[in-house]
C-alpha atoms as a printed R data frame, in Angstrom:
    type eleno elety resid chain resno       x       y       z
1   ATOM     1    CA   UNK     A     1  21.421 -14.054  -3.943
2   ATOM     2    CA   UNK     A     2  18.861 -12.301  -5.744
3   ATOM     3    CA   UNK     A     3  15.003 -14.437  -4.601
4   ATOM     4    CA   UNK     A     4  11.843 -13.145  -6.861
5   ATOM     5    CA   UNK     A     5   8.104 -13.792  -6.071
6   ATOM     6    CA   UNK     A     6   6.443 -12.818  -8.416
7   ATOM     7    CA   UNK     A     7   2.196 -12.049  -8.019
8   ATOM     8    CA   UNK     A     8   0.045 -11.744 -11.364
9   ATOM     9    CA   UNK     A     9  -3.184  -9.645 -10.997
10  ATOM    10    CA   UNK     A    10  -5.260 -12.951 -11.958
11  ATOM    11    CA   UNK     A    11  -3.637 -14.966  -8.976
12  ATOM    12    CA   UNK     A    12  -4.913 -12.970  -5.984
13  ATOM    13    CA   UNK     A    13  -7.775 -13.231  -3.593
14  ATOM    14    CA   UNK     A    14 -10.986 -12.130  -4.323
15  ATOM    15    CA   UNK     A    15 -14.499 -11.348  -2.817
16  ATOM    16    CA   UNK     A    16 -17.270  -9.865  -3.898
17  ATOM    17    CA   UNK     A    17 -19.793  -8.577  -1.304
18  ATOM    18    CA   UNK     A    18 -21.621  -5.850  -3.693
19  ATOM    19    CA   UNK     A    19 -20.961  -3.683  -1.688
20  ATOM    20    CA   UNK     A    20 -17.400  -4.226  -1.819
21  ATOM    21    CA   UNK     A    21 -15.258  -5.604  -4.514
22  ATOM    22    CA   UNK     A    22 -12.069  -6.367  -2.785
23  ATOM    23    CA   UNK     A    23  -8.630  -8.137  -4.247
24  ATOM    24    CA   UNK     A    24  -5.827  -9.871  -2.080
25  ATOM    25    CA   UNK     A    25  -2.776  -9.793  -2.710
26  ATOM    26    CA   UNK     A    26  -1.886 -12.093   0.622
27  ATOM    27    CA   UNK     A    27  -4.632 -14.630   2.489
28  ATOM    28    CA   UNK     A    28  -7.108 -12.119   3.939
29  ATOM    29    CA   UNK     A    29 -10.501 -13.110   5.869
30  ATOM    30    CA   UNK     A    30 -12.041 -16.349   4.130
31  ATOM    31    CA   UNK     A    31  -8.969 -16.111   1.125
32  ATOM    32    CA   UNK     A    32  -6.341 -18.735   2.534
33  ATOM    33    CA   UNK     A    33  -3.427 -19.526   0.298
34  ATOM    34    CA   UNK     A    34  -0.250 -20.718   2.480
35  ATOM    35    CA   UNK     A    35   2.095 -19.461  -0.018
36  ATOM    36    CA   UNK     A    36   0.604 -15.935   0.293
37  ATOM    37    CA   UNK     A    37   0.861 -14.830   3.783
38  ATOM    38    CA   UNK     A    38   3.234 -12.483   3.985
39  ATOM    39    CA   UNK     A    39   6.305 -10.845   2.325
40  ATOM    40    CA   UNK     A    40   8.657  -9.797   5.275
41  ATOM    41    CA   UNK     A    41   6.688  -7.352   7.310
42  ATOM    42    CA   UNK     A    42   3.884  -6.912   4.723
43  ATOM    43    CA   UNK     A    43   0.946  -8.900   5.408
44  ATOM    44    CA   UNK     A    44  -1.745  -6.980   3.819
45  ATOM    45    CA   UNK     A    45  -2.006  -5.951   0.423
46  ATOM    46    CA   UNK     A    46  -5.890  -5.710  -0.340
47  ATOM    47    CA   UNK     A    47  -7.033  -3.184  -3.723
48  ATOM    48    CA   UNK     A    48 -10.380  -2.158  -2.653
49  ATOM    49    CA   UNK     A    49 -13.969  -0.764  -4.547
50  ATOM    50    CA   UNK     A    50 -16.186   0.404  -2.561
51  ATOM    51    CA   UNK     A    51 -19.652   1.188  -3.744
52  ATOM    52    CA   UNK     A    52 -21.590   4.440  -3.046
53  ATOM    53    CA   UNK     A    53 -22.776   4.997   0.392
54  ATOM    54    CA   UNK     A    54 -21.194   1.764   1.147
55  ATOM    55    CA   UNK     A    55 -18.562   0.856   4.065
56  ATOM    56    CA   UNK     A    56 -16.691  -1.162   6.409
57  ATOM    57    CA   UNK     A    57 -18.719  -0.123   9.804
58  ATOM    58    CA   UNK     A    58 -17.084   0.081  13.359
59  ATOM    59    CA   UNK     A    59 -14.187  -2.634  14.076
60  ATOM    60    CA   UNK     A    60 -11.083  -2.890  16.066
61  ATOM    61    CA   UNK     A    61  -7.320  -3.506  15.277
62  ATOM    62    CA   UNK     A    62  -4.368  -3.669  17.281
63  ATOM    63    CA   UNK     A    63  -0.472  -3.730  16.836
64  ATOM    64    CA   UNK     A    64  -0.328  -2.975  12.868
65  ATOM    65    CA   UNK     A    65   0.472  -0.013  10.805
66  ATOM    66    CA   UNK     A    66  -2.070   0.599   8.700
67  ATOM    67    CA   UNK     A    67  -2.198   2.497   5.195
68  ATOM    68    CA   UNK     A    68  -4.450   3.644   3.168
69  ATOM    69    CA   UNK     A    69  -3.680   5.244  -0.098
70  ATOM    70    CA   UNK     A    70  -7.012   6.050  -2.498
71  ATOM    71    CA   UNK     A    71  -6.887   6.301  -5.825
72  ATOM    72    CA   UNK     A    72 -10.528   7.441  -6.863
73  ATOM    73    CA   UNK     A    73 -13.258   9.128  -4.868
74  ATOM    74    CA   UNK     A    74 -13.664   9.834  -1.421
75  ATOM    75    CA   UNK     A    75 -13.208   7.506   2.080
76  ATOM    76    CA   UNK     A    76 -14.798   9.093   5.290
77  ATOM    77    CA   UNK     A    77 -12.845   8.070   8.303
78  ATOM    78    CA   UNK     A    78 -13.755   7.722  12.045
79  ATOM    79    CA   UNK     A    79 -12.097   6.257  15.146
80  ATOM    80    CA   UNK     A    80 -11.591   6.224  18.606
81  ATOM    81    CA   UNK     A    81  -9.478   8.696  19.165
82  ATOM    82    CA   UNK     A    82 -11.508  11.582  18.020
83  ATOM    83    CA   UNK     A    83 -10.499  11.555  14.348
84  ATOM    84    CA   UNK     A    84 -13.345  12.318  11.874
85  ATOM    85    CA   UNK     A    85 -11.727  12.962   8.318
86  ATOM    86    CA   UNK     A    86 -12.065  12.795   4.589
87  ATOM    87    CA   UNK     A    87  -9.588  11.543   2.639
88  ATOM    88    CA   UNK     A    88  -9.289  11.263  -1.564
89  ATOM    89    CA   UNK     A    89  -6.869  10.751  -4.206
90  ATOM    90    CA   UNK     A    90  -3.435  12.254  -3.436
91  ATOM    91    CA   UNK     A    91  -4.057  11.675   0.041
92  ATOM    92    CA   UNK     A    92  -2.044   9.081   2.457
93  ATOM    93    CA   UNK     A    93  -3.260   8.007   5.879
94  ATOM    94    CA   UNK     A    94  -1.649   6.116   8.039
95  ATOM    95    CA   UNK     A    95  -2.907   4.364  11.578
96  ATOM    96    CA   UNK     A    96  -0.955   2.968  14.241
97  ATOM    97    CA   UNK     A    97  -3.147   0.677  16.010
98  ATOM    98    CA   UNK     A    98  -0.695  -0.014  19.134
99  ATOM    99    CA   UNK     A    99  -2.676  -1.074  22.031
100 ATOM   100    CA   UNK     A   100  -6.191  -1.059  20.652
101 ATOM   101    CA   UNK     A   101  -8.042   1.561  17.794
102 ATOM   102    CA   UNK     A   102 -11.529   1.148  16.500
103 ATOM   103    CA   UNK     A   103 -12.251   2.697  13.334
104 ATOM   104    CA   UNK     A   104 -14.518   3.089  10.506
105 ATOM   105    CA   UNK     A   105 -14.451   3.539   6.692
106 ATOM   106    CA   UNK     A   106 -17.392   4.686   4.855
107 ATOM   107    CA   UNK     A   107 -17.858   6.152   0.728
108 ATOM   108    CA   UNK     A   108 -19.389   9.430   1.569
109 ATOM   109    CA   UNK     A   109 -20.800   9.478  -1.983
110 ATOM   110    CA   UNK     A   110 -23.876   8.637  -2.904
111 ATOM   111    CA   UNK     A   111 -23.445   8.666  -6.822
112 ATOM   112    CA   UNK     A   112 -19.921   7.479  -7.219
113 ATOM   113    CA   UNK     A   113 -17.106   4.826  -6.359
114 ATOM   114    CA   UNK     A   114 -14.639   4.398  -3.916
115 ATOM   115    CA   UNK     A   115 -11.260   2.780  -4.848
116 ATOM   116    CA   UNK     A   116  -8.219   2.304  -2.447
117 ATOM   117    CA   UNK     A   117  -5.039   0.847  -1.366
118 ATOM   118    CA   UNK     A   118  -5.134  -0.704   2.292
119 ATOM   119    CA   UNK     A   119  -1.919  -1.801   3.641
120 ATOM   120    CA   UNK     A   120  -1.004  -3.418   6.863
121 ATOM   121    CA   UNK     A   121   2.830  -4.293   8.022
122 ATOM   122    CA   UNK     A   122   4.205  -5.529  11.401
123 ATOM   123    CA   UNK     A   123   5.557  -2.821  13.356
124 ATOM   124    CA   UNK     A   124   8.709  -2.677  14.991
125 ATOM   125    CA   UNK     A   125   7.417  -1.677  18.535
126 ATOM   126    CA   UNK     A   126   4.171  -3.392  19.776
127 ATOM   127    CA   UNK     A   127   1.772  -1.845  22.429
128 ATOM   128    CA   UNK     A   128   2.628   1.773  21.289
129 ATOM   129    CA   UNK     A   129  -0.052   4.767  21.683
130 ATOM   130    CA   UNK     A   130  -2.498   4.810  18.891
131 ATOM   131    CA   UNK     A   131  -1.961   7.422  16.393
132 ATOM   132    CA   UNK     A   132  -3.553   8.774  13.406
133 ATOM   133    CA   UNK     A   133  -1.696  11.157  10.251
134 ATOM   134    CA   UNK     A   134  -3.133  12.588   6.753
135 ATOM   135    CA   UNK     A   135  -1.280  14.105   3.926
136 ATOM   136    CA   UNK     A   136  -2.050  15.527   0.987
137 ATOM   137    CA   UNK     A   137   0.909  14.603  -1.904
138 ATOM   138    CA   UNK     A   138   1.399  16.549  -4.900
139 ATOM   139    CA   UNK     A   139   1.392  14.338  -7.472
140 ATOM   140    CA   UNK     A   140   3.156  15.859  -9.742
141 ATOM   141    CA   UNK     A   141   6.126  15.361  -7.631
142 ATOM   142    CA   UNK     A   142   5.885  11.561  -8.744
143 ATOM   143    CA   UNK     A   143   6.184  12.566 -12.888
144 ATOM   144    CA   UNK     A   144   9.155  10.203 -14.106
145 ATOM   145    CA   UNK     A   145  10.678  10.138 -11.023
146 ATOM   146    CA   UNK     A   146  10.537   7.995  -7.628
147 ATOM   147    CA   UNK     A   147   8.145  10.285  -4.980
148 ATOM   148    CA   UNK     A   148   8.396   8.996  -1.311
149 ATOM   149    CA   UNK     A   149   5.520   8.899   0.786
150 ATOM   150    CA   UNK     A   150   6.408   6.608   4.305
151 ATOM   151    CA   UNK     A   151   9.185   6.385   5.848
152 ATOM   152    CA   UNK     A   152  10.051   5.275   9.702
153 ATOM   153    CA   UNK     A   153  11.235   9.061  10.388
154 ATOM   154    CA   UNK     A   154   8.876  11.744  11.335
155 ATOM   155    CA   UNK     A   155  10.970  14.561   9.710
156 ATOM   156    CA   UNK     A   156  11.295  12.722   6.499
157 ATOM   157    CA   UNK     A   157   9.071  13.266   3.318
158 ATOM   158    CA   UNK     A   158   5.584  11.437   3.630
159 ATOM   159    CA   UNK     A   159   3.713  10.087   6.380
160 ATOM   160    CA   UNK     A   160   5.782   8.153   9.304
161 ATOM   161    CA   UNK     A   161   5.559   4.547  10.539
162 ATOM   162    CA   UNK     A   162   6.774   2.285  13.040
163 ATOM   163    CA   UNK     A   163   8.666   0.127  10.862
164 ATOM   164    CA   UNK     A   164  12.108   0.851   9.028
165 ATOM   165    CA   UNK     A   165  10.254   1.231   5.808
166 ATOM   166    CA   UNK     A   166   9.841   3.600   2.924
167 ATOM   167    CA   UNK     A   167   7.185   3.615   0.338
168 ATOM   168    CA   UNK     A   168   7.800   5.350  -3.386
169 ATOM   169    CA   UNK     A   169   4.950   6.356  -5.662
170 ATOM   170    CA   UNK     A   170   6.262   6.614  -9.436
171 ATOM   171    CA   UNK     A   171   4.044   7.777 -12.797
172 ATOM   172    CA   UNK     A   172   6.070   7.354 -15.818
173 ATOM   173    CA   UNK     A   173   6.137   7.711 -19.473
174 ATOM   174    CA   UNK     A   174   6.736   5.312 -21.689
175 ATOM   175    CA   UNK     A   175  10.028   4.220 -21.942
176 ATOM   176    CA   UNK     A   176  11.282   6.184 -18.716
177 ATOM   177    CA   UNK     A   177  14.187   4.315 -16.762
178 ATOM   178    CA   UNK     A   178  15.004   4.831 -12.948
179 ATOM   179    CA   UNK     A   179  17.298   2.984 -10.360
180 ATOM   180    CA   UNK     A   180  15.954   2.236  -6.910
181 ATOM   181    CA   UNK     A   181  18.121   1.534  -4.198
182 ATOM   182    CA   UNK     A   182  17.082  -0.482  -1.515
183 ATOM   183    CA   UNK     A   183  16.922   1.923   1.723
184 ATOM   184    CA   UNK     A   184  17.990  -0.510   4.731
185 ATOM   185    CA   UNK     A   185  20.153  -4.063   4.506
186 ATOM   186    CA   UNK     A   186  17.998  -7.045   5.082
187 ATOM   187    CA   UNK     A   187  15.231  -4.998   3.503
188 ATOM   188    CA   UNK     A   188  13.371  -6.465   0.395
189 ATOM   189    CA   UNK     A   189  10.922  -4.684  -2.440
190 ATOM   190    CA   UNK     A   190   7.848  -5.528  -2.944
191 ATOM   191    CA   UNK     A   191   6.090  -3.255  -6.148
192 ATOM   192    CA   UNK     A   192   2.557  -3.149  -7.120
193 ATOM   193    CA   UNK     A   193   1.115  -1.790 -11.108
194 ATOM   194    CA   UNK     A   194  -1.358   0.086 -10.602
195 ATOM   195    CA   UNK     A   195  -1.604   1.001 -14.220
196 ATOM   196    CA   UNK     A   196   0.517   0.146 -17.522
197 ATOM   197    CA   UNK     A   197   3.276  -2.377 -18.063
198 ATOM   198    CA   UNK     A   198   6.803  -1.780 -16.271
199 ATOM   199    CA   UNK     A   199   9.582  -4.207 -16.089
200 ATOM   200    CA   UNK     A   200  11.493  -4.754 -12.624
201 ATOM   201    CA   UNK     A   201  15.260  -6.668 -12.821
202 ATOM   202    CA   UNK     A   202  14.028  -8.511 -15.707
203 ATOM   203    CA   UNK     A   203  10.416  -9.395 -14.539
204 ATOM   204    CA   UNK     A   204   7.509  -7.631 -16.770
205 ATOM   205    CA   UNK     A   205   4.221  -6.586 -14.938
206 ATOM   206    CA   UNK     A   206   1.077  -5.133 -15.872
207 ATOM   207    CA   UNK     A   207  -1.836  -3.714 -14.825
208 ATOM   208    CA   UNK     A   208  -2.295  -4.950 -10.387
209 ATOM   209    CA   UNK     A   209   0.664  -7.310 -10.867
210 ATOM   210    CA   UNK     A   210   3.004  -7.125  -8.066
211 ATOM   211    CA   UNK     A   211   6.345  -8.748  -7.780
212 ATOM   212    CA   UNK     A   212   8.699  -9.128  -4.262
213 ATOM   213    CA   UNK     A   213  12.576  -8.886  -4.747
214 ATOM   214    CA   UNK     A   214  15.180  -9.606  -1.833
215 ATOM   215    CA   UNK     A   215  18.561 -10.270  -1.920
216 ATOM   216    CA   UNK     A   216  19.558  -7.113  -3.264
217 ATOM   217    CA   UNK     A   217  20.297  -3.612  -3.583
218 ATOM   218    CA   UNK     A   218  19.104  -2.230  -6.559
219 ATOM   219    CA   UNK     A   219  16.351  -2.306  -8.327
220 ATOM   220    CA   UNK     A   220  16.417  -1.270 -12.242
221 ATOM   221    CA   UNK     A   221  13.167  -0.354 -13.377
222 ATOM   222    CA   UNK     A   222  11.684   0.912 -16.856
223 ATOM   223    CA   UNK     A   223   7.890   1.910 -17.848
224 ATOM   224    CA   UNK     A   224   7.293  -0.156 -21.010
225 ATOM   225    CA   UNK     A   225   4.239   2.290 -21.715
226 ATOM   226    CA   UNK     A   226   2.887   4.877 -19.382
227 ATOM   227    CA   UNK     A   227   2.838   3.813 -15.855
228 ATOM   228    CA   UNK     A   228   2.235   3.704 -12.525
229 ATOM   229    CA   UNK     A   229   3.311   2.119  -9.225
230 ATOM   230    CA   UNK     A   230   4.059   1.902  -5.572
231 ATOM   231    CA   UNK     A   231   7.584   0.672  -4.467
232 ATOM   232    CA   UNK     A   232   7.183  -1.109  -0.790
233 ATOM   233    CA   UNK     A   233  10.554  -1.094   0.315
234 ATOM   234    CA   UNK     A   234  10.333  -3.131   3.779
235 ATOM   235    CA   UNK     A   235  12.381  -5.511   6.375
236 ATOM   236    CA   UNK     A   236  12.357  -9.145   5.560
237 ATOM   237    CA   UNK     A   237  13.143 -10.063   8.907
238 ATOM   238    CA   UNK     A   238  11.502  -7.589  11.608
């Protein structure tokens, strides 16, 4: 049986720092809602803007998998294992924290924004070695058509996680239709707008709405105008 969640942009978490205008999609630091936790092995969703010359200093995490996708501007990256990178739009980066990683995450730019996704999920194996990967996409790979960029196999397109999950970027013209199937049984959806209005079996989202689907294996999906979005495909139970 098909189950739907189903997030509006105007619903999530929000603080405001100055410094850093950040958006929840599930309870994060002082946002609590117990209805938003998690979906399956997601438990962070947060759409981040970060100001110029502005960023998260040195802090630890362990046992997550931890994404970051930007979508404008640049995010300079540090951590303890020696990593010292810059990453920008078109880029993925992924970090297994395992048994301990400190990091930080600073807007090299001193005249312009910073905007990212930041995405944490459970991972399958905990205490593993801390790891760090960057790609560059092509984004014009993702033109009215499903791109993947994560998967839980290191020889598979995108970046590679410890979790049996695969992420799908899609910008599409208007009235563009596509058919996702769902990669894994006991695996659930859960797709984020970043831009336009799409509808997803039946349910229409704009603009940062996000909706979770389990249940099933398909998804049918059509860009009402132009759009874009990111297809979470990831284990409800893990």
């Amino acid at each position: 049986m098909e189950n739907i969640v189903l997030h509006k942009a105007e619903t999530r978490g929000n603080a405001n720092h100055g410094w850093l205008n950040a958006y929840h999609s599930f309870s994060f630091a002082s946002w609590y809602n117990p209805d938003r936790i998690q979906f399956g092995a997601l438990r962070v969703l947060n759409d981040d803007t970060i100001a110029a010359g502005m960023g998260f200093g040195t802090h630890p995490h362990d046992n997550m998998e931890i994404i970051t996708i930007p979508l404008e501007g640049d995010l300079a990256h540090k951590d303890s294992m020696g990593n010292t990178e810059i990453i920008k739009n078109g880029d993925i980066q992924v970090m297994s924290a395992g048994t301990g990683v400190q990091h930080s995450e600073f807007n090299p730019n001193a005249d312009q924004q910073t905007k990212l996704l930041q995405i944490w999920l459970f991972p399958n194996k905990r205490n593993v070695e801390p790891r760090y990967q960057q790609i560059t996409l092509d984004v014009a790979d993702r033109h009215n058509k499903l791109s993947q960029i994560l998967s839980p196999n290191a020889d598979d397109e995108g970046v590679w996680i410890h979790q049996n999950a695969w992420f799908n970027m899609g910008n599409f013209d208007a009235g563009i239709a596509t058919e996702y199937k769902i990669k894994k049984e006991g695996n659930g959806v859960y797709a984020f707008v970043l831009k336009g209005n799409v509808t997803i079996n039946g349910q229409e989202l704009n603009t940062r709405d996000a909706v979770g689907i389990s249940g099933t294996d398909t998804l049918n999906i059509k860009a009402n105008t132009a759009a874009e979005f990111l297809l979470m495909d990831i284990p409800m139970n893990y």
